Tab-separated table of C-alpha atoms in Angstrom:
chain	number	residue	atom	x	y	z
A	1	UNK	CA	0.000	0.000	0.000
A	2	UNK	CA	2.793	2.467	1.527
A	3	UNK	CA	5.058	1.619	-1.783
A	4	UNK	CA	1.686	1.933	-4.057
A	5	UNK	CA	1.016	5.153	-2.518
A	6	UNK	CA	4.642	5.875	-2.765
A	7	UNK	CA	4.311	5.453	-6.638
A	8	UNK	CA	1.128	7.218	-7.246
A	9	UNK	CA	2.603	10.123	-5.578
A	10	UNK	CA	0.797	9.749	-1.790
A	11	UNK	CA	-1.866	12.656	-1.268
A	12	UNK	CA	-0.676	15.119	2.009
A	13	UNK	CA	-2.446	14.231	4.882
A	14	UNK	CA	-4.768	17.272	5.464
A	15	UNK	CA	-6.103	16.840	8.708
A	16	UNK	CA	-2.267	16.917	9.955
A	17	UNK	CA	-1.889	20.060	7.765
A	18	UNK	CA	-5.332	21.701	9.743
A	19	UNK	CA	-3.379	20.891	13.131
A	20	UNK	CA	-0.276	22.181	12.328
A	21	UNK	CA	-1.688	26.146	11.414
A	22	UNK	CA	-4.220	25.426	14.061
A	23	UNK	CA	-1.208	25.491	16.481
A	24	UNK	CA	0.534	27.806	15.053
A	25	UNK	CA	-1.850	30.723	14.843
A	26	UNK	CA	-3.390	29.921	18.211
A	27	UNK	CA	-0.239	30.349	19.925
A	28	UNK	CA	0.152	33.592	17.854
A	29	UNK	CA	-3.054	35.104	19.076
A	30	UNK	CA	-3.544	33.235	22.767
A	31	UNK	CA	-0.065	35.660	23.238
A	32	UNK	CA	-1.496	38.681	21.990
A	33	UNK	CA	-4.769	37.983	24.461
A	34	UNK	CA	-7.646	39.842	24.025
A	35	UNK	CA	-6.554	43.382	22.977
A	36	UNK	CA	-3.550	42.114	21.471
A	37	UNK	CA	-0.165	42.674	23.159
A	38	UNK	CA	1.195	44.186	20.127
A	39	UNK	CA	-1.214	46.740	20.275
A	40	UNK	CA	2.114	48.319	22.556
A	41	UNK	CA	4.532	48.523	19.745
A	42	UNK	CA	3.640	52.065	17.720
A	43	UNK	CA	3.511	53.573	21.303
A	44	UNK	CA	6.715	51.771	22.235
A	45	UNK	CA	8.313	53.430	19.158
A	46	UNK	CA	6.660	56.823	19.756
A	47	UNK	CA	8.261	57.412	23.034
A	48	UNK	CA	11.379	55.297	22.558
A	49	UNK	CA	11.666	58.397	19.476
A	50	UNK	CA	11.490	60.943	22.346
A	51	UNK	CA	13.764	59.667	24.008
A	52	UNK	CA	16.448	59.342	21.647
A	53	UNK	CA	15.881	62.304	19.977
A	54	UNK	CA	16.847	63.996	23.209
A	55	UNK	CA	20.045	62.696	23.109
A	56	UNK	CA	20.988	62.095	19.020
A	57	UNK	CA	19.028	63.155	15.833
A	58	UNK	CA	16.969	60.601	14.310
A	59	UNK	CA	14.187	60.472	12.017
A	60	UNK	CA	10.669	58.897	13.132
A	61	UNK	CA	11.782	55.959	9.963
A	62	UNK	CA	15.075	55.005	11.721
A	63	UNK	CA	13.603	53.056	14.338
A	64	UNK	CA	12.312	49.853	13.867
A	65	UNK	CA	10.307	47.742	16.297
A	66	UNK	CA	9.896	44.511	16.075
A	67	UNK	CA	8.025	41.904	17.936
A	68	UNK	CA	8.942	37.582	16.656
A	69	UNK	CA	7.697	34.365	18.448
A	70	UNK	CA	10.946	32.017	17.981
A	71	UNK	CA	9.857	28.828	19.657
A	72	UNK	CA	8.596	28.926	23.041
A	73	UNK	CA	10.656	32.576	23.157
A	74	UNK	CA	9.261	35.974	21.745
A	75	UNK	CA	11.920	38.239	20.777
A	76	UNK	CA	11.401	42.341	20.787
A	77	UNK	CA	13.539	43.447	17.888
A	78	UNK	CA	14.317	47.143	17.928
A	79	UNK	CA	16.590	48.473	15.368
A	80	UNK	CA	17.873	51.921	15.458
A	81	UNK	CA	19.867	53.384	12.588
A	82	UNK	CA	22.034	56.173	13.200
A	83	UNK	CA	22.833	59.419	10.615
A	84	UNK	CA	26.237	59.626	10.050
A	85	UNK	CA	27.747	63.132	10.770
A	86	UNK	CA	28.478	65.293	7.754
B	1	UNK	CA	-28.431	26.011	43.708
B	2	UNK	CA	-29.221	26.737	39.539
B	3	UNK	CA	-26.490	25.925	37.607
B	4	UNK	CA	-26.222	28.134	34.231
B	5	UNK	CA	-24.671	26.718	31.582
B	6	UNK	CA	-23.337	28.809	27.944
B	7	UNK	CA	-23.692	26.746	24.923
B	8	UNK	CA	-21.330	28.653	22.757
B	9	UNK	CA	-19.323	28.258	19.827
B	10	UNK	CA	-18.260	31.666	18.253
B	11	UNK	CA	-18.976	30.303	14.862
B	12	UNK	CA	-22.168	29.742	13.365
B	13	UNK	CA	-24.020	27.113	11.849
B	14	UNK	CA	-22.043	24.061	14.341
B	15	UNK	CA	-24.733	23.232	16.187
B	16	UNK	CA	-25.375	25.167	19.348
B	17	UNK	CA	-29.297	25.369	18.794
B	18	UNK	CA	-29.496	21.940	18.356
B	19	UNK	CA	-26.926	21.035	21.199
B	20	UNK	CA	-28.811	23.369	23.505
B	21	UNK	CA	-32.326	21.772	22.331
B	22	UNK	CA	-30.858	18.625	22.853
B	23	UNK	CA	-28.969	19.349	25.829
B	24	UNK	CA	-31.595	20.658	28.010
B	25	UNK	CA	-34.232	18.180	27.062
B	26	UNK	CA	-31.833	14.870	28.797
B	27	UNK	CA	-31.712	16.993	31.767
B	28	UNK	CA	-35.283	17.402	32.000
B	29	UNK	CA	-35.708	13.706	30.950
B	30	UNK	CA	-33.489	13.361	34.014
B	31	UNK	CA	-36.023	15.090	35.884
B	32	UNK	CA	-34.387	18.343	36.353
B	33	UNK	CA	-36.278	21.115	35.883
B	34	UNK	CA	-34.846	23.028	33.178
B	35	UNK	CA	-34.947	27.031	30.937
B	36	UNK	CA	-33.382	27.044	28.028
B	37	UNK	CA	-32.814	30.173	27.254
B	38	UNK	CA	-32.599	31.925	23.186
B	39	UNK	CA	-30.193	34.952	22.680
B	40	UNK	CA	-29.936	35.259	19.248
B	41	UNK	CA	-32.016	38.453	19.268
B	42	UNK	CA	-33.262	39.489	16.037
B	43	UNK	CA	-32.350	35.649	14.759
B	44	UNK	CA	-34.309	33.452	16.714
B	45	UNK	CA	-34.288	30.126	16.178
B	46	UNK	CA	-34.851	27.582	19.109
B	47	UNK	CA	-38.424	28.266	19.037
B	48	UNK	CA	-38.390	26.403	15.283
B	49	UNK	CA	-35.901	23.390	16.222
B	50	UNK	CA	-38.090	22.568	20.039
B	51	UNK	CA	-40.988	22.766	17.915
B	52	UNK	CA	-42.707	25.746	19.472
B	53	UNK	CA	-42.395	28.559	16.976
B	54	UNK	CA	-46.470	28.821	16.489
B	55	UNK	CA	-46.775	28.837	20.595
B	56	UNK	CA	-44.444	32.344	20.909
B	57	UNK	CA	-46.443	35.625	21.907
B	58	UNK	CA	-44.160	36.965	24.186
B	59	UNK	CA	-40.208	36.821	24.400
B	60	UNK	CA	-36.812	37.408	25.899
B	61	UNK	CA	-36.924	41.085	25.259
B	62	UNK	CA	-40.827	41.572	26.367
B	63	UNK	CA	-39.887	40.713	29.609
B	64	UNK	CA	-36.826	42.458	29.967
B	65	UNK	CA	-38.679	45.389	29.064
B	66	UNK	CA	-41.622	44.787	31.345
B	67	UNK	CA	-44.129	43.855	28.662
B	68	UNK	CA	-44.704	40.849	29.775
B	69	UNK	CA	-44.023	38.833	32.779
B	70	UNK	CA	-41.670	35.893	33.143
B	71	UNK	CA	-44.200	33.282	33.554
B	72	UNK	CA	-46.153	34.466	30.463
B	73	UNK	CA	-43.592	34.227	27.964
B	74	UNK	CA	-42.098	30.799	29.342
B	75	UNK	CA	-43.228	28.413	27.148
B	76	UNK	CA	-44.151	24.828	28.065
B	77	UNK	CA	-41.874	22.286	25.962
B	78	UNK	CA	-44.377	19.401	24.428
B	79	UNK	CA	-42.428	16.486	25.169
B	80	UNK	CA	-40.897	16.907	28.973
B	81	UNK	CA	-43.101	18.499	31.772
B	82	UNK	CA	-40.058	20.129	33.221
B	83	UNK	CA	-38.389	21.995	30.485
B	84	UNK	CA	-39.471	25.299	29.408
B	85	UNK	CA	-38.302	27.531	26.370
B	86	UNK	CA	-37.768	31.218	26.667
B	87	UNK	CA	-37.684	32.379	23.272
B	88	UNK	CA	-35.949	35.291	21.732
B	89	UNK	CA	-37.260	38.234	20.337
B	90	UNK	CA	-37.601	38.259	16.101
B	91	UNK	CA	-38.067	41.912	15.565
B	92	UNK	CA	-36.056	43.883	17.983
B	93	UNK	CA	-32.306	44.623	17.264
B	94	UNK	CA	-29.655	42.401	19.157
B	95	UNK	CA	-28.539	45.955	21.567
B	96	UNK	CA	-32.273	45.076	23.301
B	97	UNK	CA	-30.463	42.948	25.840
B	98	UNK	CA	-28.646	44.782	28.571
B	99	UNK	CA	-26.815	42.840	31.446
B	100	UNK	CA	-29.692	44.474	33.924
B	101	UNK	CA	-31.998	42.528	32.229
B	102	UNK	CA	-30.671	39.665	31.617
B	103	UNK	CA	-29.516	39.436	35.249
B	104	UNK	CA	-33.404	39.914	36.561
B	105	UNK	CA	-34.483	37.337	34.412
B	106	UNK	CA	-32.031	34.984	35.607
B	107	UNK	CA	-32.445	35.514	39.296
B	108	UNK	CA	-36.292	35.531	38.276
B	109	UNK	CA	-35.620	31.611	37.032
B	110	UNK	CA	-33.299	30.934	40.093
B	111	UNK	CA	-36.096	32.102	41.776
B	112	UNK	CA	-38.810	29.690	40.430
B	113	UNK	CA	-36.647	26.931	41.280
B	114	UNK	CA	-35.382	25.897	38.545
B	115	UNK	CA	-32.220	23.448	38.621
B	116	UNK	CA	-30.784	24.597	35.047
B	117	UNK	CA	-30.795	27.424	32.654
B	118	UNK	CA	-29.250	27.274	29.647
B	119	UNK	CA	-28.474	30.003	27.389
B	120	UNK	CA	-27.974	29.511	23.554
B	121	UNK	CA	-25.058	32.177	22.493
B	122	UNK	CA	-25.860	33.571	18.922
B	123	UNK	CA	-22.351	33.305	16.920
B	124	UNK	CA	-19.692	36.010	17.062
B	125	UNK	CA	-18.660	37.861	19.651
B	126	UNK	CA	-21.235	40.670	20.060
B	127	UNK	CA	-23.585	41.850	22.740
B	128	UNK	CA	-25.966	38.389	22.574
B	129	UNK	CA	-22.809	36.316	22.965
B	130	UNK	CA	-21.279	37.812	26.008
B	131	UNK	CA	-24.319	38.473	27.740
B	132	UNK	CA	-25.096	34.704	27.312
B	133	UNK	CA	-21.656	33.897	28.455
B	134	UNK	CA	-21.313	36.403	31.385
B	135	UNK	CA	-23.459	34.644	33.820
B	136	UNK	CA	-22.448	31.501	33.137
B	137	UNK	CA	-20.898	28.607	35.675
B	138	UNK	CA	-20.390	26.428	32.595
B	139	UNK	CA	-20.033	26.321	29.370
B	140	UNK	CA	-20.509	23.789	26.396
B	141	UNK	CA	-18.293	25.275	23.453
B	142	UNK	CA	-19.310	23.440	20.765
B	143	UNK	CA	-16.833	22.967	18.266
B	144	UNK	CA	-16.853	21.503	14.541
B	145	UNK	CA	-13.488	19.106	13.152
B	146	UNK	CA	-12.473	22.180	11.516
B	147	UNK	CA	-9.952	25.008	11.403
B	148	UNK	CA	-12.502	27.749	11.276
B	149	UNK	CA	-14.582	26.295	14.221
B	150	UNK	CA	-11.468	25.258	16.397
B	151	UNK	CA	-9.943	28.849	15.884
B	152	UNK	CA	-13.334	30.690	17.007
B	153	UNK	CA	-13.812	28.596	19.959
B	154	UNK	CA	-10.487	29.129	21.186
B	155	UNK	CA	-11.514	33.156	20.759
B	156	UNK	CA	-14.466	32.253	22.507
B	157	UNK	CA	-12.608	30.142	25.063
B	158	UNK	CA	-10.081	33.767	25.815
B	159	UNK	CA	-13.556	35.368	26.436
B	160	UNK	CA	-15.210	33.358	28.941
B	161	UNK	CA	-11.768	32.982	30.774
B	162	UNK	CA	-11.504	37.392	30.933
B	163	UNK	CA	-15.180	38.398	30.183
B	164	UNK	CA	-17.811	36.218	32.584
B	165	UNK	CA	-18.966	37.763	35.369
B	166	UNK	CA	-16.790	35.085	37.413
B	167	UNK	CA	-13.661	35.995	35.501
B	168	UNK	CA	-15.075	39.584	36.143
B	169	UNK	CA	-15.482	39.104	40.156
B	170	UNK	CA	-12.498	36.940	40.318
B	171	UNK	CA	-14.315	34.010	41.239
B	172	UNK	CA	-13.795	30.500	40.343
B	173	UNK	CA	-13.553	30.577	36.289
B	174	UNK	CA	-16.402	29.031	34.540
B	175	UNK	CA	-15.812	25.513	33.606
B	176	UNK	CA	-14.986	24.500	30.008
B	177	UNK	CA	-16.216	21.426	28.140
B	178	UNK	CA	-15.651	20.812	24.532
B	179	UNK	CA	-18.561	19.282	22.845
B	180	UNK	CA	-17.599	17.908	19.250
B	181	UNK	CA	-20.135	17.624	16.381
B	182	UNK	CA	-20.855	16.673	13.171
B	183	UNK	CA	-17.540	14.319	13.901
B	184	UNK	CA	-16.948	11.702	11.033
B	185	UNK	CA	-14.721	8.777	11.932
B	186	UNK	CA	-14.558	7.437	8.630
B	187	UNK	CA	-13.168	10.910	7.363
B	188	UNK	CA	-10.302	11.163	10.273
B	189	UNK	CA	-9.657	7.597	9.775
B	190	UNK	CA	-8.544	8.898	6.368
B	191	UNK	CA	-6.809	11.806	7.632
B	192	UNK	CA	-9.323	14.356	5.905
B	193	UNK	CA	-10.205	15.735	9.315
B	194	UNK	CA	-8.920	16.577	12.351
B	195	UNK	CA	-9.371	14.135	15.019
B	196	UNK	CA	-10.804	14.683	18.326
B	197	UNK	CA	-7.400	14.372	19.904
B	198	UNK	CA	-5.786	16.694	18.018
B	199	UNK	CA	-8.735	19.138	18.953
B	200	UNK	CA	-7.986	17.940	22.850
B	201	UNK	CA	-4.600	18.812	22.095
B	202	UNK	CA	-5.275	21.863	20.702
B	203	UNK	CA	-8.006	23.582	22.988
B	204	UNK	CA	-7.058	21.782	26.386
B	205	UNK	CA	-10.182	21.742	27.389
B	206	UNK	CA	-12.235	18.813	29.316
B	207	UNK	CA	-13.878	16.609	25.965
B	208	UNK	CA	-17.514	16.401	27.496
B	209	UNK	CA	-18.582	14.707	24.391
B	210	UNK	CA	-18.950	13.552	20.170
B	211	UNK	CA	-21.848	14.171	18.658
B	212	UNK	CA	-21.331	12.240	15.332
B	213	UNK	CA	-22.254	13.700	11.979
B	214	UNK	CA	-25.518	12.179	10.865
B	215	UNK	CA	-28.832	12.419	9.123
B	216	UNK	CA	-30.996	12.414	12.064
B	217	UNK	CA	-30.083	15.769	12.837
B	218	UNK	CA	-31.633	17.339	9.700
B	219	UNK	CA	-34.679	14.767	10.439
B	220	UNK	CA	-35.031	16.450	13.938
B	221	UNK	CA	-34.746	19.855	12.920
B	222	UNK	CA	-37.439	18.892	9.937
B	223	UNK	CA	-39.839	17.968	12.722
B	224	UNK	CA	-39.202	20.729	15.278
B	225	UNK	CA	-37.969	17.813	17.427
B	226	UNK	CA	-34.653	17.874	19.822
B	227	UNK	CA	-32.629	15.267	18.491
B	228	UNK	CA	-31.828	13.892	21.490
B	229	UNK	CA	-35.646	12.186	20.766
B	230	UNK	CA	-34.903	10.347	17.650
B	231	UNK	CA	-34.905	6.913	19.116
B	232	UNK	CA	-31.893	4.727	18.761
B	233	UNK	CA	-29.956	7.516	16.316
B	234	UNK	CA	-26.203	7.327	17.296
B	235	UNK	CA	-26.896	11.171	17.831
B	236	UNK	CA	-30.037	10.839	20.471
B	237	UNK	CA	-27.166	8.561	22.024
B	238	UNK	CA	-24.381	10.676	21.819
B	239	UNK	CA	-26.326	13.526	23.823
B	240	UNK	CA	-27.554	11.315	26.762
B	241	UNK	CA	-23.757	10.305	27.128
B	242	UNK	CA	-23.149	13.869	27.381
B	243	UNK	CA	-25.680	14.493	29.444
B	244	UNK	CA	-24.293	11.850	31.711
B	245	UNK	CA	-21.047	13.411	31.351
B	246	UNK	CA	-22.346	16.402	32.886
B	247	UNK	CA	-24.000	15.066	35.704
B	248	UNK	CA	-21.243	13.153	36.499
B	249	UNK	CA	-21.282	9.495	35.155
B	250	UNK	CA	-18.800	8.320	33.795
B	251	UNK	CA	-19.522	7.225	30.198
B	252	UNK	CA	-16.801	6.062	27.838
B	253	UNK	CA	-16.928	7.471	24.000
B	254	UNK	CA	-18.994	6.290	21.626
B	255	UNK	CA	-19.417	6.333	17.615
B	256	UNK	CA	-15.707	7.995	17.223
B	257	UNK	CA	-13.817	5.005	15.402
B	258	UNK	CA	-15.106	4.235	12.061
B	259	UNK	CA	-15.689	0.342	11.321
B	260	UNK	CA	-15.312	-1.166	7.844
B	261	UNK	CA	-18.628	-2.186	6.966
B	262	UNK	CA	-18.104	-6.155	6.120
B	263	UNK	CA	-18.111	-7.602	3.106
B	264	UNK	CA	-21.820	-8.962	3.042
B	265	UNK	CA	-23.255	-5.920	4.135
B	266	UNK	CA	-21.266	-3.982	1.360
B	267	UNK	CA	-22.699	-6.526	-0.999
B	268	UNK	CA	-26.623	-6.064	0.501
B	269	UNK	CA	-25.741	-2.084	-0.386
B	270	UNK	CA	-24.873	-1.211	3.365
B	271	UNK	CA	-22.498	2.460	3.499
């Protein structure tokens, strides 16, 4: 049967398919609860601007937030570019 | 002490009206007496599946609003002496329900002594649905072998756990059963549907039941008759197991593994 299958090019299981997004999205969107976690980040950039614009010139574009689920870890990415003196 | 239970699903169309028909008629069977209670303002339709829809003159929203009283718009089921129906209303808009009124009625029921009330959530996640969820102690979150359906109950699922009035108070949180329908073993035997344990897996929530995916139901809806009354349907089964379940018993699973027909009875034209 398995070698048959094998030959006629075996058809993906879907059901194992269903669970697999299943899991993923739901862990996605159990973490960002009911309001959605995330909901933080354009704040978060908004003051983390303020602040560094206190100290160093940037533009609103050179900061990037960034929130990733890596496993069972979620990683806050925040990227800040600097202008390079004239 | 009443017990409330939520039948709920977030999606539509997976059988909460028929679970709640269903679900409330084997407790009154059991004796208890027993509300069942329609939210789906504006969309009503547990009058049409209990077989009551010509006996409505008053509803949900009627008495809410003082237009009629509690015991006037109750109706009578026509099989069980203990279960009554509280319909919904057809023509108002679903904001008619406020948590006021809902509360009133409820205490109203807890008041006549009855044992259970159960509300049937419209779908979504609007006013009708958390107002039937918020005074729940349990809930039924009926659930289809099917991304859609798992997804929205586990929405529903984040809702009951942060919205009820006991996540609300801080009391105990309501308890969660998962009640799977239109389940077909021959389909997850062939890996074309999720099975029930990967829908365990998934939600984590106690299984309080498989309601498998059969003709009957349609019959029973044809007939504005619970299903739990079509005698000797796997599905009439299926519901006094959960029923059981709920009270306690313990009851092991039934019509989840699919068995080759045999040979003969593929010959005689059996499915």
């Amino acid at each position: 049967m398995s070698f048959l299958s094998f030959l006629l090019g075996e058809k993906k299981n879907s059901a194992n398919v269903a669970k697999e997004r299943l899991r993923i999205i739901l862990a996605h969107e159990r973490l960002n609860g009911d309001n959605g976690t995330s909901d933080y980040l354009p704040q978060l950039q908004k003051e983390l601007m303020e602040v560094i614009s206190k100290y160093v010139k940037i533009n609103p574009e050179d900061i990037k937030v960034n929130l990733e689920r890596q496993g069972q870890l979620e990683v806050l990415e925040v990227k800040i570019e600097m202008q390079q003196k004239a | 002490m009443t017990r409330i239970v939520v039948v709920t699903s977030g999606k539509g169309g997976v059988g909460k009206t028929t679970s709640s028909a269903s679900f409330s008629s084997g407790l009154a069977m059991r004796g208890y007496k027993t509300a069942v209670i329609d939210f789906d303002v504006g969309l009503r339709n547990l009058d049409l599946i209990m077989g009551c829809e010509r006996r409505v003159v008053y509803d949900f929203v009627n008495v809410i609003q003082g237009e009629a009283t509690l015991n006037q718009a109750l109706i009578k089921d026509k099989n069980l002496e203990n279960l009554f129906i509280l319909p919904a209303s057809q023509t108002r808009d679903k904001d008619a329900l406020s948590q006021e009124g809902v509360e009133k009625v409820i205490n109203d029921l807890k008041e006549m002594g009855f044992d259970y009330i159960i509300c049937d959530s419209p779908a979504g996640i609007e006013t009708g649905a958390l107002l039937a969820a918020y005074f729940a102690d349990d809930a039924l979150v009926v659930t289809n072998p099917e991304v859609s359906s798992v997804r929205d109950s586990d929405r529903i699922l984040g809702i009951l756990a942060s919205k009820s009035r006991r996540a609300v108070m801080g009391e105990t949180p309501v308890k969660e059963f998962l009640l799977l329908t239109r389940y077909n073993p021959k389909r997850v035997e062939n890996g074309e549907m999720l099975s029930l344990q990967d829908i365990e897996d998934i939600l984590r929530i106690k299984l309080i039941g498989v309601i498998p995916e059969s003709e009957s139901v349609l019959q029973a809806s044809n007939q504005g008759l619970p299903a739990i009354h079509i005698k000797e349907s796997d599905v009439s089964e299926a519901y006094q197991d959960v029923v059981a379940r709920y009270l306690g018993e313990e009851k092991p699973l039934r019509f989840t593994s699919y068995q080759k027909p045999s040979l003969l009875k593929r010959w005689l034209g059996g499915k």
